[in-house]
PDB file of C-alpha atoms in Angstrom:
ATOM      1  CA  UNK N   1     -23.267  26.418  -6.254  1.00 95.00           C
ATOM      2  CA  UNK N   2     -24.340  30.040  -5.995  1.00 97.00           C
ATOM      3  CA  UNK N   3     -23.621  30.533  -9.696  1.00 97.00           C
ATOM      4  CA  UNK N   4     -25.796  27.527 -10.548  1.00 96.00           C
ATOM      5  CA  UNK N   5     -28.680  28.756  -8.394  1.00 95.00           C
ATOM      6  CA  UNK N   6     -28.426  32.364  -9.568  1.00 96.00           C
ATOM      7  CA  UNK N   7     -27.789  31.884 -13.271  1.00 95.00           C
ATOM      8  CA  UNK N   8     -28.226  28.294 -14.437  1.00 94.00           C
ATOM      9  CA  UNK N   9     -31.615  27.763 -12.789  1.00 92.00           C
ATOM     10  CA  UNK N  10     -32.694  31.377 -12.224  1.00 91.00           C
ATOM     11  CA  UNK N  11     -36.286  30.437 -11.397  1.00 90.00           C
ATOM     12  CA  UNK N  12     -35.157  28.941  -8.068  1.00 91.00           C
ATOM     13  CA  UNK N  13     -34.850  32.376  -6.485  1.00 93.00           C
ATOM     14  CA  UNK N  14     -36.708  35.662  -6.714  1.00 92.00           C
ATOM     15  CA  UNK N  15     -34.414  38.095  -4.870  1.00 92.00           C
ATOM     16  CA  UNK N  16     -32.256  39.698  -6.019  1.00 94.00           C
ATOM     17  CA  UNK N  17     -33.528  40.191  -9.536  1.00 93.00           C
ATOM     18  CA  UNK N  18     -31.487  38.632 -12.338  1.00 92.00           C
ATOM     19  CA  UNK N  19     -29.502  41.786 -13.247  1.00 92.00           C
ATOM     20  CA  UNK N  20     -28.434  42.230  -9.599  1.00 94.00           C
ATOM     21  CA  UNK N  21     -27.384  38.651  -8.844  1.00 96.00           C
ATOM     22  CA  UNK N  22     -23.739  39.500  -9.393  1.00 97.00           C
ATOM     23  CA  UNK N  23     -23.914  40.914  -5.850  1.00 96.00           C
ATOM     24  CA  UNK N  24     -24.512  37.392  -4.517  1.00 97.00           C
ATOM     25  CA  UNK N  25     -21.461  36.073  -6.332  1.00 97.00           C
ATOM     26  CA  UNK N  26     -19.378  39.025  -5.110  1.00 97.00           C
ATOM     27  CA  UNK N  27     -20.377  38.414  -1.475  1.00 97.00           C
ATOM     28  CA  UNK N  28     -19.635  34.700  -1.795  1.00 97.00           C
ATOM     29  CA  UNK N  29     -16.279  35.338  -3.505  1.00 98.00           C
ATOM     30  CA  UNK N  30     -15.090  37.878  -0.945  1.00 98.00           C
ATOM     31  CA  UNK N  31     -16.149  35.957   2.174  1.00 97.00           C
ATOM     32  CA  UNK N  32     -15.539  32.350   1.104  1.00 97.00           C
ATOM     33  CA  UNK N  33     -12.433  32.726  -1.044  1.00 97.00           C
ATOM     34  CA  UNK N  34     -10.676  36.055  -0.799  1.00 97.00           C
ATOM     35  CA  UNK N  35     -10.738  36.644   2.982  1.00 97.00           C
ATOM     36  CA  UNK N  36      -9.943  33.029   3.992  1.00 96.00           C
ATOM     37  CA  UNK N  37      -7.115  32.902   1.430  1.00 95.00           C
ATOM     38  CA  UNK N  38      -5.633  36.191   2.617  1.00 96.00           C
ATOM     39  CA  UNK N  39      -6.052  35.127   6.250  1.00 95.00           C
ATOM     40  CA  UNK N  40      -4.266  31.826   5.657  1.00 94.00           C
ATOM     41  CA  UNK N  41      -1.505  33.712   3.828  1.00 94.00           C
ATOM     42  CA  UNK N  42      -1.110  36.053   6.816  1.00 95.00           C
ATOM     43  CA  UNK N  43      -0.922  33.055   9.174  1.00 93.00           C
ATOM     44  CA  UNK N  44       1.809  31.580   6.973  1.00 93.00           C
ATOM     45  CA  UNK N  45       3.636  34.922   6.758  1.00 94.00           C
ATOM     46  CA  UNK N  46       3.734  35.207  10.556  1.00 93.00           C
ATOM     47  CA  UNK N  47       4.971  31.635  10.975  1.00 90.00           C
ATOM     48  CA  UNK N  48       1.764  30.131  12.352  1.00 89.00           C
ATOM     49  CA  UNK N  49       1.691  27.615   9.488  1.00 89.00           C
ATOM     50  CA  UNK N  50       4.547  25.557   8.049  1.00 88.00           C
ATOM     51  CA  UNK N  51       2.933  25.339   4.615  1.00 85.00           C
ATOM     52  CA  UNK N  52      -0.021  26.696   2.705  1.00 85.00           C
ATOM     53  CA  UNK N  53      -0.940  23.128   1.746  1.00 83.00           C
ATOM     54  CA  UNK N  54      -2.092  22.300   5.303  1.00 83.00           C
ATOM     55  CA  UNK N  55      -1.122  18.646   4.931  1.00 80.00           C
ATOM     56  CA  UNK N  56      -0.810  18.047   8.668  1.00 83.00           C
ATOM     57  CA  UNK N  57      -3.904  17.926  10.869  1.00 82.00           C
ATOM     58  CA  UNK N  58      -2.276  20.266  13.392  1.00 85.00           C
ATOM     59  CA  UNK N  59      -2.012  22.971  10.706  1.00 87.00           C
ATOM     60  CA  UNK N  60      -5.724  22.939   9.815  1.00 91.00           C
ATOM     61  CA  UNK N  61      -7.712  24.249  12.819  1.00 92.00           C
ATOM     62  CA  UNK N  62      -6.699  27.913  12.690  1.00 92.00           C
ATOM     63  CA  UNK N  63      -7.376  28.369   8.943  1.00 95.00           C
ATOM     64  CA  UNK N  64     -10.655  26.442   9.294  1.00 95.00           C
ATOM     65  CA  UNK N  65     -11.754  28.606  12.214  1.00 95.00           C
ATOM     66  CA  UNK N  66     -10.864  31.712  10.218  1.00 96.00           C
ATOM     67  CA  UNK N  67     -12.857  30.358   7.257  1.00 96.00           C
ATOM     68  CA  UNK N  68     -15.847  29.531   9.488  1.00 97.00           C
ATOM     69  CA  UNK N  69     -15.824  33.078  10.843  1.00 97.00           C
ATOM     70  CA  UNK N  70     -15.588  34.578   7.345  1.00 97.00           C
ATOM     71  CA  UNK N  71     -18.322  32.265   6.030  1.00 97.00           C
ATOM     72  CA  UNK N  72     -20.427  33.364   9.012  1.00 97.00           C
ATOM     73  CA  UNK N  73     -20.091  36.978   7.901  1.00 97.00           C
ATOM     74  CA  UNK N  74     -21.306  35.963   4.431  1.00 97.00           C
ATOM     75  CA  UNK N  75     -24.248  34.133   6.025  1.00 97.00           C
ATOM     76  CA  UNK N  76     -25.102  37.265   7.984  1.00 96.00           C
ATOM     77  CA  UNK N  77     -25.276  39.223   4.729  1.00 96.00           C
ATOM     78  CA  UNK N  78     -27.135  36.563   2.717  1.00 96.00           C
ATOM     79  CA  UNK N  79     -29.802  35.946   5.370  1.00 94.00           C
ATOM     80  CA  UNK N  80     -31.139  39.484   4.941  1.00 92.00           C
ATOM     81  CA  UNK N  81     -34.507  38.276   3.657  1.00 85.00           C
ATOM     82  CA  UNK N  82     -35.630  41.648   2.373  1.00 87.00           C
ATOM     83  CA  UNK N  83     -32.683  41.634  -0.055  1.00 92.00           C
ATOM     84  CA  UNK N  84     -31.831  37.969  -0.679  1.00 95.00           C
ATOM     85  CA  UNK N  85     -33.945  34.877  -1.290  1.00 94.00           C
ATOM     86  CA  UNK N  86     -34.180  32.431   1.625  1.00 93.00           C
ATOM     87  CA  UNK N  87     -32.418  29.670  -0.331  1.00 94.00           C
ATOM     88  CA  UNK N  88     -29.235  31.753  -0.616  1.00 96.00           C
ATOM     89  CA  UNK N  89     -29.071  32.256   3.138  1.00 95.00           C
ATOM     90  CA  UNK N  90     -29.772  28.575   3.788  1.00 95.00           C
ATOM     91  CA  UNK N  91     -26.967  27.563   1.452  1.00 96.00           C
ATOM     92  CA  UNK N  92     -24.515  29.839   3.247  1.00 97.00           C
ATOM     93  CA  UNK N  93     -25.630  28.702   6.697  1.00 96.00           C
ATOM     94  CA  UNK N  94     -25.032  25.112   5.562  1.00 96.00           C
ATOM     95  CA  UNK N  95     -21.537  26.049   4.454  1.00 97.00           C
ATOM     96  CA  UNK N  96     -20.816  27.730   7.788  1.00 97.00           C
ATOM     97  CA  UNK N  97     -21.988  24.660   9.652  1.00 97.00           C
ATOM     98  CA  UNK N  98     -19.920  22.243   7.569  1.00 97.00           C
ATOM     99  CA  UNK N  99     -16.761  24.348   7.865  1.00 97.00           C
ATOM    100  CA  UNK N 100     -17.245  24.749  11.625  1.00 97.00           C
ATOM    101  CA  UNK N 101     -17.849  21.007  12.092  1.00 98.00           C
ATOM    102  CA  UNK N 102     -14.783  20.293   9.958  1.00 97.00           C
ATOM    103  CA  UNK N 103     -12.836  22.619  12.274  1.00 97.00           C
ATOM    104  CA  UNK N 104     -14.094  20.792  15.379  1.00 97.00           C
ATOM    105  CA  UNK N 105     -13.342  17.356  13.944  1.00 97.00           C
ATOM    106  CA  UNK N 106      -9.905  18.528  12.777  1.00 94.00           C
ATOM    107  CA  UNK N 107      -8.940  19.247  16.365  1.00 95.00           C
ATOM    108  CA  UNK N 108      -8.545  15.499  16.844  1.00 95.00           C
ATOM    109  CA  UNK N 109      -8.819  13.823  13.424  1.00 95.00           C
ATOM    110  CA  UNK N 110      -8.042  14.707   9.806  1.00 94.00           C
ATOM    111  CA  UNK N 111     -11.404  14.582   8.006  1.00 96.00           C
ATOM    112  CA  UNK N 112     -11.385  15.317   4.276  1.00 96.00           C
ATOM    113  CA  UNK N 113     -12.523  18.905   3.734  1.00 95.00           C
ATOM    114  CA  UNK N 114     -12.636  18.120   0.010  1.00 96.00           C
ATOM    115  CA  UNK N 115     -15.022  15.276   0.820  1.00 97.00           C
ATOM    116  CA  UNK N 116     -17.166  17.635   2.877  1.00 98.00           C
ATOM    117  CA  UNK N 117     -17.381  20.072  -0.045  1.00 97.00           C
ATOM    118  CA  UNK N 118     -18.281  17.567  -2.745  1.00 97.00           C
ATOM    119  CA  UNK N 119     -20.709  15.762  -0.423  1.00 97.00           C
ATOM    120  CA  UNK N 120     -22.534  18.982   0.371  1.00 97.00           C
ATOM    121  CA  UNK N 121     -22.576  20.247  -3.214  1.00 97.00           C
ATOM    122  CA  UNK N 122     -23.770  16.967  -4.683  1.00 97.00           C
ATOM    123  CA  UNK N 123     -26.488  16.558  -2.074  1.00 97.00           C
ATOM    124  CA  UNK N 124     -27.708  20.123  -2.561  1.00 96.00           C
ATOM    125  CA  UNK N 125     -27.957  19.548  -6.305  1.00 96.00           C
ATOM    126  CA  UNK N 126     -29.858  16.321  -5.670  1.00 95.00           C
ATOM    127  CA  UNK N 127     -32.365  18.067  -3.373  1.00 94.00           C
ATOM    128  CA  UNK N 128     -32.818  20.928  -5.823  1.00 94.00           C
ATOM    129  CA  UNK N 129     -33.383  18.445  -8.651  1.00 94.00           C
ATOM    130  CA  UNK N 130     -35.902  16.446  -6.620  1.00 92.00           C
ATOM    131  CA  UNK N 131     -37.815  19.676  -5.987  1.00 89.00           C
ATOM    132  CA  UNK N 132     -37.506  20.769  -9.642  1.00 84.00           C
ATOM    133  CA  UNK N 133     -37.741  17.416 -11.485  1.00 73.00           C
ATOM    134  CA  UNK N 134     -38.287  18.868 -14.939  1.00 79.00           C
ATOM    135  CA  UNK N 135     -35.004  20.754 -14.963  1.00 86.00           C
ATOM    136  CA  UNK N 136     -32.567  19.154 -17.399  1.00 92.00           C
ATOM    137  CA  UNK N 137     -30.008  21.792 -16.413  1.00 93.00           C
ATOM    138  CA  UNK N 138     -30.053  20.607 -12.796  1.00 94.00           C
ATOM    139  CA  UNK N 139     -29.841  16.977 -13.909  1.00 94.00           C
ATOM    140  CA  UNK N 140     -26.671  17.714 -15.891  1.00 95.00           C
ATOM    141  CA  UNK N 141     -25.146  19.642 -12.990  1.00 96.00           C
ATOM    142  CA  UNK N 142     -26.030  16.752 -10.651  1.00 96.00           C
ATOM    143  CA  UNK N 143     -24.428  14.175 -12.941  1.00 96.00           C
ATOM    144  CA  UNK N 144     -21.376  16.399 -13.272  1.00 97.00           C
ATOM    145  CA  UNK N 145     -21.178  16.725  -9.486  1.00 97.00           C
ATOM    146  CA  UNK N 146     -21.166  12.933  -9.135  1.00 97.00           C
ATOM    147  CA  UNK N 147     -18.276  12.652 -11.603  1.00 98.00           C
ATOM    148  CA  UNK N 148     -16.344  15.478  -9.920  1.00 97.00           C
ATOM    149  CA  UNK N 149     -16.932  13.955  -6.481  1.00 97.00           C
ATOM    150  CA  UNK N 150     -15.579  10.616  -7.657  1.00 97.00           C
ATOM    151  CA  UNK N 151     -12.533  12.276  -9.189  1.00 97.00           C
ATOM    152  CA  UNK N 152     -11.817  14.462  -6.157  1.00 97.00           C
ATOM    153  CA  UNK N 153     -12.205  11.663  -3.629  1.00 97.00           C
ATOM    154  CA  UNK N 154     -10.115   9.292  -5.729  1.00 97.00           C
ATOM    155  CA  UNK N 155      -7.419  11.936  -6.064  1.00 96.00           C
ATOM    156  CA  UNK N 156      -7.306  12.456  -2.282  1.00 95.00           C
ATOM    157  CA  UNK N 157      -6.724   8.718  -1.880  1.00 96.00           C
ATOM    158  CA  UNK N 158      -4.188   8.369  -4.704  1.00 96.00           C
ATOM    159  CA  UNK N 159      -2.215  11.333  -3.334  1.00 94.00           C
ATOM    160  CA  UNK N 160      -2.291   9.669   0.103  1.00 90.00           C
ATOM    161  CA  UNK N 161      -3.690  12.901   1.525  1.00 89.00           C
ATOM    162  CA  UNK N 162      -6.393  10.935   3.359  1.00 95.00           C
ATOM    163  CA  UNK N 163      -7.424   7.447   4.351  1.00 96.00           C
ATOM    164  CA  UNK N 164     -10.632   5.961   2.946  1.00 97.00           C
ATOM    165  CA  UNK N 165     -12.319   6.580   6.323  1.00 97.00           C
ATOM    166  CA  UNK N 166     -11.397  10.282   6.217  1.00 97.00           C
ATOM    167  CA  UNK N 167     -12.714  10.664   2.669  1.00 97.00           C
ATOM    168  CA  UNK N 168     -15.987   8.839   3.389  1.00 97.00           C
ATOM    169  CA  UNK N 169     -16.465  10.735   6.655  1.00 98.00           C
ATOM    170  CA  UNK N 170     -16.022  14.043   4.813  1.00 97.00           C
ATOM    171  CA  UNK N 171     -18.512  13.016   2.147  1.00 97.00           C
ATOM    172  CA  UNK N 172     -20.987  11.913   4.830  1.00 98.00           C
ATOM    173  CA  UNK N 173     -20.576  15.134   6.821  1.00 98.00           C
ATOM    174  CA  UNK N 174     -21.250  17.355   3.804  1.00 97.00           C
ATOM    175  CA  UNK N 175     -24.213  15.262   2.677  1.00 97.00           C
ATOM    176  CA  UNK N 176     -25.577  14.963   6.207  1.00 97.00           C
ATOM    177  CA  UNK N 177     -25.555  18.685   6.910  1.00 97.00           C
ATOM    178  CA  UNK N 178     -27.306  19.476   3.631  1.00 96.00           C
ATOM    179  CA  UNK N 179     -29.882  16.726   4.202  1.00 95.00           C
ATOM    180  CA  UNK N 180     -30.429  17.931   7.767  1.00 94.00           C
ATOM    181  CA  UNK N 181     -31.003  21.508   6.661  1.00 93.00           C
ATOM    182  CA  UNK N 182     -33.186  20.332   3.771  1.00 90.00           C
ATOM    183  CA  UNK N 183     -35.344  18.177   6.052  1.00 85.00           C
ATOM    184  CA  UNK N 184     -35.527  20.959   8.639  1.00 79.00           C
ATOM    185  CA  UNK N 185     -36.590  23.503   6.033  1.00 71.00           C
ATOM    186  CA  UNK N 186     -39.195  21.225   4.454  1.00 67.00           C
ATOM    187  CA  UNK N 187     -40.791  20.394   7.821  1.00 62.00           C
ATOM    188  CA  UNK N 188     -41.364  24.055   8.732  1.00 58.00           C
TER     189      UNK N 188
END
């Protein structure tokens, strides 16, 4: 999503300037992929997890809490308005909120984190397209997101990783958080 906003539709943001947008991708990579992956590996190494696949609900809360904390650090960096455009910070705050809510729900029920991700991404692309209706690039990304969401959610069901309720709840959570932030931002 950050790649799309920074490079595919560069007019959506002003800061940082185009040559310096690699910094955004570096921050996102380190805090949303590298640190959570290493942290989950450390938890596995020290016997806190039975598997890196996190198939069981009981295995998910600690890695999700670690991810929420790491995402929060990225949000702290990306909400520095003198350096980064507001949209970048809002996107990261939305990700923090969805991961934290997924953590809370996972304490008692196995919601589809994949559903949360594709629901949030697809809804963000829809909102961006509705605010930039003459962008064929965004339209193609939106259509691609719909196809990917269908494939991912179908795969979760075919693999018996989730029930239909868990998949739909994940999709609704991701979409709901993005819509909530989008409505909140547009009303201010």
